[in-house]
Amino acid sequence: MANPPPLNGIRVLEFAGLAPGPFAGLLLADYGASVLRIDRPQASNPPAPTADLLIRHKTSVCIDLKSPRGISLLKDLIKHVDIIIDPFRPGVLEKLDLCPAGVLLPLNPRLIVARLTGFRREGQYAQMAGHDINYLAVSGVLSMLGRAHEKPYAPGNIVGDFAGGGAMCFMGIMLALFARTRDGKGQVVEANMVDGSAYLATMPRLATKTPAWNRPRGENLLDGGCPFYDTYETSDGGFVAVGALEPRFFAVLLRGLTIDVSALPGPRQDPSTWPALHQLFMRRFKSKTRKEWADIFDGTDACVTPVLSHAELENAGLDQRPAVTLTSTPGLAIPGGSAGARDLDEGQGSSVEGEGWQGVALAPGTGGENTLKRWIGWRKGRDYKIENGGLVKNNQSKL
């Protein structure tokens, strides 16, 4: 039987936001932390669900951050938590009288305040609005992405928001938790999507000073310029991905394509031959369906795989799993199945609604009062009450 998840017992306050902040909270929740989202009071009754779909294992309370009694309640709550996720622009917490260094850490010296912004907290962009594409743009990463002789291409919001933002913030929180085990003290964690994305691009950035990546965008080994590291359309409109970088894998690729080495336009490592080799591969891959190519290459070392859509994977019954498997303290399960008969790589416990394929929203205020009761025994009417849709401190309370 598995032990509890590694973050079991960790309490997290997540100020409501979209994408990177909730993703950091999702990673914490998936590995056992109790995450309480702080939402704004809602005009509708009952409140409508928000657009945030990254809500597995989370609950919500509404607190009016513009109300002195709402802020007073929040300060009392902060004394009992381990982590706060701040997704706001620089200065917002300070304006709310929630300065991390001056207010929050004195209230709770073990507290970890994770502050996540898009741009750096200082400099010309600090107070500007932005999105993933903007953060990638000023980090240098966006300039590296795209086809030759075409404009830079934004790869969804995976690199900036999630990898460079939420995942990096999560890593910072884990480092701060580890540091706390040594000295018992919390700290402020500052993450931003510009530096996070730039850090992810360390290898390609360093490679721009080498032959591997010193050519213009879209003409290098790993950015679509190389014909044996690219995608190709098949006769049925599908696509395959090719990554035959090493000579021995390239040889297997040629055998599967029934192309003799003598038919190549020249040495494969010579970039001047790549345009002609691209054309040769394009014609050959267009001669069969994606399934036919899968039948040829499956089980080989040609590094050729079909490009599968999420819809295909869901229909095929693929299960979504926790990001990493911990063999003694696995994270919480995502896919369906019996809670008592799971493999460790599926996680532990019951599945979540939607099983990682269907997004499920969380209405503001859902489950949060039960979380407050479980954490610290607070009860409505005695410790807090609801005014204008938000929780405020009960003046009679002895909190």
Coordinates of C-alpha atoms in Angstrom, one line a residue:
M1 CA 0.0 0.0 0.0
A2 CA 1.4 3.4 -1.0
N3 CA 2.2 6.1 1.6
P4 CA 0.4 9.5 1.4
P5 CA 1.5 11.8 -1.4
P6 CA 4.6 13.9 -0.6
L7 CA 2.8 17.2 -0.1
N8 CA 0.1 15.7 2.1
G9 CA -0.6 18.2 4.9
I10 CA 0.7 21.3 3.0
R11 CA -1.8 24.1 2.9
V12 CA -1.9 26.5 0.0
L13 CA -3.7 29.7 -0.7
E14 CA -4.0 30.4 -4.5
F15 CA -5.2 33.8 -5.5
A16 CA -7.4 33.2 -8.5
G17 CA -5.9 33.8 -11.9
L18 CA -5.5 32.0 -15.2
A19 CA -3.0 29.6 -16.6
P20 CA 0.4 29.8 -14.9
G21 CA -0.7 30.5 -11.3
P22 CA -3.4 27.8 -11.3
F23 CA -1.0 25.4 -13.0
A24 CA 1.5 25.8 -10.1
G25 CA -1.4 25.2 -7.7
L26 CA -2.5 22.1 -9.8
L27 CA 1.0 20.6 -9.5
L28 CA 0.9 21.1 -5.7
A29 CA -2.6 19.6 -5.5
D30 CA -1.8 16.6 -7.7
Y31 CA 1.0 15.7 -5.2
G32 CA -1.2 16.0 -2.1
A33 CA -1.3 19.6 -1.0
S34 CA -4.6 21.1 0.1
V35 CA -5.1 24.1 -2.2
L36 CA -7.7 26.7 -1.5
R37 CA -8.4 29.2 -4.2
I38 CA -9.3 32.8 -3.2
D39 CA -11.9 34.2 -5.5
R40 CA -13.5 37.6 -5.7
P41 CA -17.1 37.9 -4.4
Q42 CA -19.6 37.1 -7.1
A43 CA -22.7 39.1 -8.1
S44 CA -24.6 36.0 -9.2
N45 CA -26.1 33.5 -6.8
P46 CA -25.1 30.8 -7.1
P47 CA -21.8 32.0 -8.5
A48 CA -21.0 30.9 -12.1
P49 CA -17.9 28.7 -12.6
T50 CA -14.8 30.6 -13.7
A51 CA -12.8 29.9 -16.9
D52 CA -10.1 28.2 -14.8
L53 CA -10.1 24.5 -15.6
L54 CA -6.9 23.7 -13.6
I55 CA -8.8 22.9 -10.5
R56 CA -8.2 19.2 -9.6
H57 CA -8.4 18.6 -5.9
K58 CA -9.0 22.3 -5.2
T59 CA -11.7 24.2 -3.3
S60 CA -12.6 27.9 -3.3
V61 CA -13.7 30.7 -1.0
C62 CA -14.7 34.2 -1.9
I63 CA -13.0 36.9 0.1
D64 CA -13.5 40.6 -0.6
L65 CA -9.9 42.0 -0.8
K66 CA -11.2 45.5 -0.9
S67 CA -12.9 45.2 2.5
P68 CA -10.8 45.8 5.6
R69 CA -12.6 42.9 7.3
G70 CA -12.0 40.7 4.4
I71 CA -8.2 41.5 4.5
S72 CA -8.3 41.0 8.3
L73 CA -9.8 37.5 7.8
L74 CA -7.2 36.7 5.2
K75 CA -4.4 37.8 7.5
D76 CA -5.7 35.5 10.2
L77 CA -5.9 32.7 7.7
I78 CA -2.3 33.3 6.5
K79 CA -1.1 32.4 10.0
H80 CA -2.1 28.8 9.3
V81 CA -0.9 28.1 5.8
D82 CA 2.3 27.1 4.2
I83 CA 2.2 28.6 0.7
I84 CA 0.6 31.6 -1.0
I85 CA 0.5 31.8 -4.8
D86 CA 0.5 35.4 -6.0
P87 CA -0.3 35.8 -9.7
F88 CA -0.7 39.6 -9.7
R89 CA 1.4 42.4 -11.2
P90 CA 4.2 43.9 -9.0
G91 CA 2.8 46.0 -6.3
V92 CA -0.8 44.6 -6.0
L93 CA -0.2 42.8 -2.7
E94 CA 1.5 45.8 -1.3
K95 CA -1.5 48.0 -2.1
L96 CA -3.7 45.5 -0.3
D97 CA -1.6 45.8 2.8
L98 CA -0.3 42.3 2.1
C99 CA 3.4 43.0 1.5
P100 CA 5.2 39.7 1.7
A101 CA 8.3 40.9 3.5
G102 CA 6.7 43.6 5.6
V103 CA 3.4 41.9 6.5
L104 CA 3.0 38.3 5.5
L105 CA 6.3 36.8 6.8
P106 CA 6.0 38.6 10.1
L107 CA 2.6 37.1 10.5
N108 CA 3.9 33.6 9.6
P109 CA 7.7 33.2 9.5
R110 CA 7.3 29.7 7.9
L111 CA 5.2 31.1 5.0
I112 CA 6.4 30.7 1.4
V113 CA 5.1 33.5 -0.8
A114 CA 5.4 32.5 -4.5
R115 CA 5.1 35.6 -6.7
L116 CA 4.6 34.8 -10.4
T117 CA 4.7 37.5 -13.0
G118 CA 5.0 37.6 -16.8
F119 CA 7.7 40.1 -17.2
R120 CA 10.5 40.7 -14.7
R121 CA 9.5 42.6 -11.6
E122 CA 11.8 45.5 -12.6
G123 CA 12.7 47.1 -15.9
Q124 CA 10.8 48.7 -18.8
Y125 CA 8.1 46.0 -19.0
A126 CA 7.4 45.5 -15.3
Q127 CA 4.0 47.3 -15.2
M128 CA 2.8 46.4 -18.7
A129 CA 0.1 43.9 -19.5
G130 CA 1.3 40.9 -21.5
H131 CA 0.7 37.3 -22.5
D132 CA 2.8 34.3 -23.3
I133 CA 3.7 35.5 -26.7
N134 CA 5.0 38.8 -25.3
Y135 CA 7.1 37.1 -22.6
L136 CA 8.6 34.8 -25.2
A137 CA 9.3 37.7 -27.5
V138 CA 11.4 39.7 -25.0
S139 CA 13.2 36.5 -23.7
G140 CA 14.7 35.8 -27.0
V141 CA 12.9 32.4 -27.3
L142 CA 10.3 33.5 -29.8
S143 CA 12.9 34.6 -32.3
M144 CA 14.2 31.0 -32.5
L145 CA 10.8 29.4 -33.3
G146 CA 9.4 29.1 -36.8
R147 CA 10.1 28.0 -40.3
A148 CA 12.8 29.4 -42.5
H149 CA 12.0 32.7 -44.2
E150 CA 8.7 33.0 -42.2
K151 CA 7.7 35.1 -39.2
P152 CA 8.4 33.7 -35.7
Y153 CA 5.8 31.2 -34.6
A154 CA 4.2 31.2 -31.1
P155 CA 3.8 27.6 -29.9
G156 CA 0.5 28.0 -28.1
N157 CA 1.0 29.1 -24.5
I158 CA 2.9 26.0 -23.4
V159 CA 6.4 27.4 -23.2
G160 CA 5.8 30.7 -21.4
D161 CA 2.7 30.2 -19.3
F162 CA 3.1 26.6 -18.3
A163 CA 6.8 25.5 -18.6
G164 CA 8.5 28.9 -18.0
G165 CA 5.8 30.1 -15.6
G166 CA 3.8 27.7 -13.6
A167 CA 6.3 24.8 -13.6
M168 CA 9.2 27.1 -12.7
C169 CA 7.1 28.6 -9.9
F170 CA 6.4 25.1 -8.6
M171 CA 10.1 24.3 -8.7
G172 CA 10.8 27.5 -6.7
I173 CA 8.2 26.5 -4.1
M174 CA 9.7 23.0 -3.8
L175 CA 13.2 24.5 -3.3
A176 CA 11.8 26.9 -0.6
L177 CA 10.0 24.0 1.1
F178 CA 13.3 22.0 1.1
A179 CA 15.2 25.0 2.5
R180 CA 12.5 25.4 5.3
T181 CA 13.3 21.8 6.5
R182 CA 16.8 23.1 7.4
D183 CA 16.1 26.4 9.1
G184 CA 12.3 26.4 9.7
K185 CA 11.9 29.7 7.8
G186 CA 9.8 30.6 4.8
Q187 CA 10.8 33.1 2.1
V188 CA 9.6 34.9 -0.9
V189 CA 9.9 33.0 -4.3
E190 CA 9.9 35.3 -7.3
A191 CA 9.3 33.7 -10.7
N192 CA 8.6 35.3 -14.1
M193 CA 7.9 33.9 -17.5
V194 CA 10.7 35.8 -19.2
D195 CA 13.5 34.3 -17.2
G196 CA 11.7 31.0 -16.9
S197 CA 11.4 30.7 -20.7
A198 CA 15.0 31.9 -21.2
Y199 CA 16.2 29.3 -18.8
L200 CA 14.4 26.5 -20.7
A201 CA 16.2 27.7 -23.8
T202 CA 19.6 27.4 -22.3
M203 CA 20.8 24.6 -24.6
P204 CA 19.7 26.2 -27.9
R205 CA 20.9 29.7 -26.8
L206 CA 24.4 28.3 -26.1
A207 CA 24.2 26.3 -29.3
T208 CA 23.8 29.5 -31.4
K209 CA 27.6 29.9 -30.9
T210 CA 28.1 26.4 -32.5
P211 CA 27.3 24.8 -35.9
A212 CA 24.3 23.1 -34.4
W213 CA 22.3 26.3 -34.2
N214 CA 24.2 29.2 -35.8
R215 CA 22.1 29.5 -38.9
P216 CA 19.0 31.6 -39.4
R217 CA 15.7 30.5 -37.8
G218 CA 14.3 27.4 -39.4
E219 CA 17.6 26.3 -40.9
N220 CA 19.2 24.5 -38.0
L221 CA 19.5 20.9 -36.8
L222 CA 16.5 21.0 -34.3
D223 CA 14.2 23.8 -35.5
G224 CA 12.8 22.3 -38.7
G225 CA 15.8 23.0 -41.0
C226 CA 17.1 19.5 -40.9
P227 CA 15.2 16.9 -43.0
F228 CA 15.8 14.0 -40.6
Y229 CA 14.4 16.0 -37.7
D230 CA 11.0 17.2 -39.1
T231 CA 7.4 16.3 -39.7
Y232 CA 6.0 15.0 -43.0
E233 CA 2.5 14.7 -44.4
T234 CA 1.3 11.2 -45.4
S235 CA -1.0 10.2 -48.3
D236 CA -4.1 10.3 -46.1
G237 CA -3.5 13.8 -44.7
G238 CA -1.9 12.6 -41.5
F239 CA 1.6 13.4 -40.3
V240 CA 4.7 11.6 -39.0
A241 CA 7.5 12.9 -36.9
V242 CA 11.1 12.0 -37.8
G243 CA 14.0 12.4 -35.4
A244 CA 16.7 10.2 -36.9
L245 CA 19.7 12.3 -35.8
E246 CA 22.3 9.7 -35.1
P247 CA 23.8 7.8 -38.1
R248 CA 22.6 4.4 -37.0
F249 CA 19.1 5.7 -36.6
F250 CA 19.3 7.4 -40.0
A251 CA 20.3 4.1 -41.6
V252 CA 17.2 2.5 -40.2
L253 CA 15.1 5.4 -41.5
L254 CA 16.5 4.9 -45.0
R255 CA 15.8 1.2 -44.9
G256 CA 12.2 1.8 -44.0
L257 CA 11.8 4.4 -46.7
T258 CA 13.5 2.0 -49.2
I259 CA 16.0 4.8 -50.1
D260 CA 19.5 3.7 -51.0
V261 CA 22.4 5.9 -49.7
S262 CA 23.5 6.4 -53.3
A263 CA 20.2 8.3 -53.9
L264 CA 20.9 10.9 -51.3
P265 CA 21.9 14.4 -52.6
G266 CA 25.1 14.4 -50.6
P267 CA 26.4 13.9 -47.1
R268 CA 23.5 14.2 -44.6
Q269 CA 25.5 16.5 -42.3
D270 CA 26.0 19.1 -45.0
P271 CA 23.2 21.7 -44.7
S272 CA 23.5 22.5 -48.3
T273 CA 22.0 19.1 -49.1
W274 CA 19.1 19.5 -46.8
P275 CA 16.6 21.2 -49.1
A276 CA 16.9 18.4 -51.7
L277 CA 16.8 15.8 -49.0
H278 CA 13.6 17.4 -47.6
Q279 CA 12.0 17.1 -51.0
L280 CA 13.0 13.4 -51.3
F281 CA 11.6 12.6 -47.9
M282 CA 8.4 14.6 -48.6
R283 CA 7.7 12.6 -51.8
R284 CA 8.4 9.3 -50.1
F285 CA 6.3 9.9 -47.0
K286 CA 3.4 11.1 -49.2
S287 CA 3.3 7.7 -50.9
K288 CA 1.8 5.9 -48.0
T289 CA -0.8 6.5 -45.2
R290 CA 0.2 7.3 -41.7
K291 CA -0.9 3.8 -40.5
E292 CA 1.2 2.2 -43.3
W293 CA 4.3 4.1 -42.1
A294 CA 3.5 3.2 -38.5
D295 CA 3.4 -0.5 -39.5
I296 CA 6.8 -0.1 -41.1
F297 CA 8.5 1.8 -38.4
D298 CA 6.9 0.6 -35.1
G299 CA 9.4 -1.4 -33.1
T300 CA 12.4 0.0 -35.0
D301 CA 15.1 2.5 -34.1
A302 CA 14.3 4.8 -37.0
C303 CA 12.8 7.4 -34.6
V304 CA 9.6 7.7 -36.7
T305 CA 6.3 8.0 -34.9
P306 CA 2.8 9.1 -35.9
V307 CA 1.6 12.6 -34.9
L308 CA -1.4 11.8 -32.8
S309 CA -4.1 14.2 -31.8
H310 CA -5.6 14.4 -28.3
A311 CA -8.9 13.2 -29.7
E312 CA -7.3 10.1 -31.1
L313 CA -5.5 9.3 -27.8
E314 CA -8.7 9.8 -25.8
N315 CA -10.7 7.6 -28.1
A316 CA -8.0 5.0 -27.9
G317 CA -8.3 4.9 -24.1
L318 CA -5.0 6.4 -23.2
D319 CA -4.9 7.4 -19.6
Q320 CA -3.6 10.8 -18.3
R321 CA -1.1 10.3 -15.4
P322 CA 0.7 12.3 -12.8
A323 CA 3.8 14.1 -14.3
V324 CA 6.3 11.9 -12.4
T325 CA 6.0 8.6 -10.6
L326 CA 7.1 8.5 -7.0
T327 CA 7.4 4.8 -6.1
S328 CA 6.9 5.2 -2.3
T329 CA 4.7 8.4 -2.2
P330 CA 2.9 8.6 -5.5
G331 CA 0.8 11.6 -6.5
L332 CA -3.0 11.6 -6.7
A333 CA -4.6 9.6 -9.5
I334 CA -6.1 11.2 -12.6
P335 CA -7.5 8.3 -14.7
G336 CA -10.4 6.1 -13.9
G337 CA -10.0 2.7 -12.3
S338 CA -10.2 1.1 -8.9
A339 CA -8.6 3.2 -6.2
G340 CA -7.3 0.0 -4.5
A341 CA -5.8 -1.7 -7.5
R342 CA -3.7 0.9 -9.3
D343 CA -0.3 0.7 -10.7
L344 CA 2.0 3.3 -9.1
D345 CA 2.4 5.2 -12.4
E346 CA -1.3 6.0 -12.3
G347 CA -1.1 7.6 -8.9
Q348 CA -3.2 6.8 -5.9
G349 CA -6.8 7.2 -4.8
S350 CA -9.9 7.9 -6.8
S351 CA -10.0 9.3 -10.3
V352 CA -10.9 12.9 -11.0
E353 CA -14.0 14.0 -13.0
G354 CA -13.1 14.2 -16.6
E355 CA -10.0 11.9 -16.1
G356 CA -7.7 14.6 -17.5
W357 CA -9.5 14.8 -20.8
Q358 CA -12.5 16.9 -20.0
G359 CA -12.2 20.2 -18.3
V360 CA -14.3 20.8 -15.2
A361 CA -14.7 24.3 -13.8
L362 CA -14.9 25.3 -10.1
A363 CA -17.5 27.8 -9.1
P364 CA -16.3 30.4 -6.6
G365 CA -17.0 29.4 -3.0
T366 CA -17.3 25.7 -3.7
G367 CA -16.0 23.6 -0.9
G368 CA -13.9 26.3 0.7
E369 CA -15.8 26.6 3.9
N370 CA -15.3 22.9 4.6
T371 CA -11.6 23.4 3.9
L372 CA -11.4 26.2 6.5
K373 CA -13.2 23.9 9.0
R374 CA -10.8 21.0 8.3
W375 CA -7.7 23.2 8.4
I376 CA -8.3 25.3 11.5
G377 CA -11.9 24.6 12.8
W378 CA -13.4 27.8 11.6
R379 CA -17.2 28.0 11.4
K380 CA -19.5 30.5 9.8
G381 CA -21.2 32.7 12.2
R382 CA -18.6 32.2 14.9
D383 CA -15.4 33.0 13.1
Y384 CA -16.5 34.6 9.9
K385 CA -19.7 35.7 8.1
I386 CA -20.6 36.4 4.5
E387 CA -21.2 40.0 3.3
N388 CA -21.9 40.9 -0.3
G389 CA -20.9 37.5 -1.4
G390 CA -17.5 37.4 0.3
L391 CA -16.2 36.1 3.6
V392 CA -15.3 38.7 6.2
K393 CA -14.0 38.4 9.8
N394 CA -16.7 38.3 12.4
N395 CA -16.1 41.2 14.7
Q396 CA -17.1 39.0 17.7
S397 CA -14.6 36.3 16.7
K398 CA -11.5 35.6 18.8
L399 CA -9.4 34.6 15.8

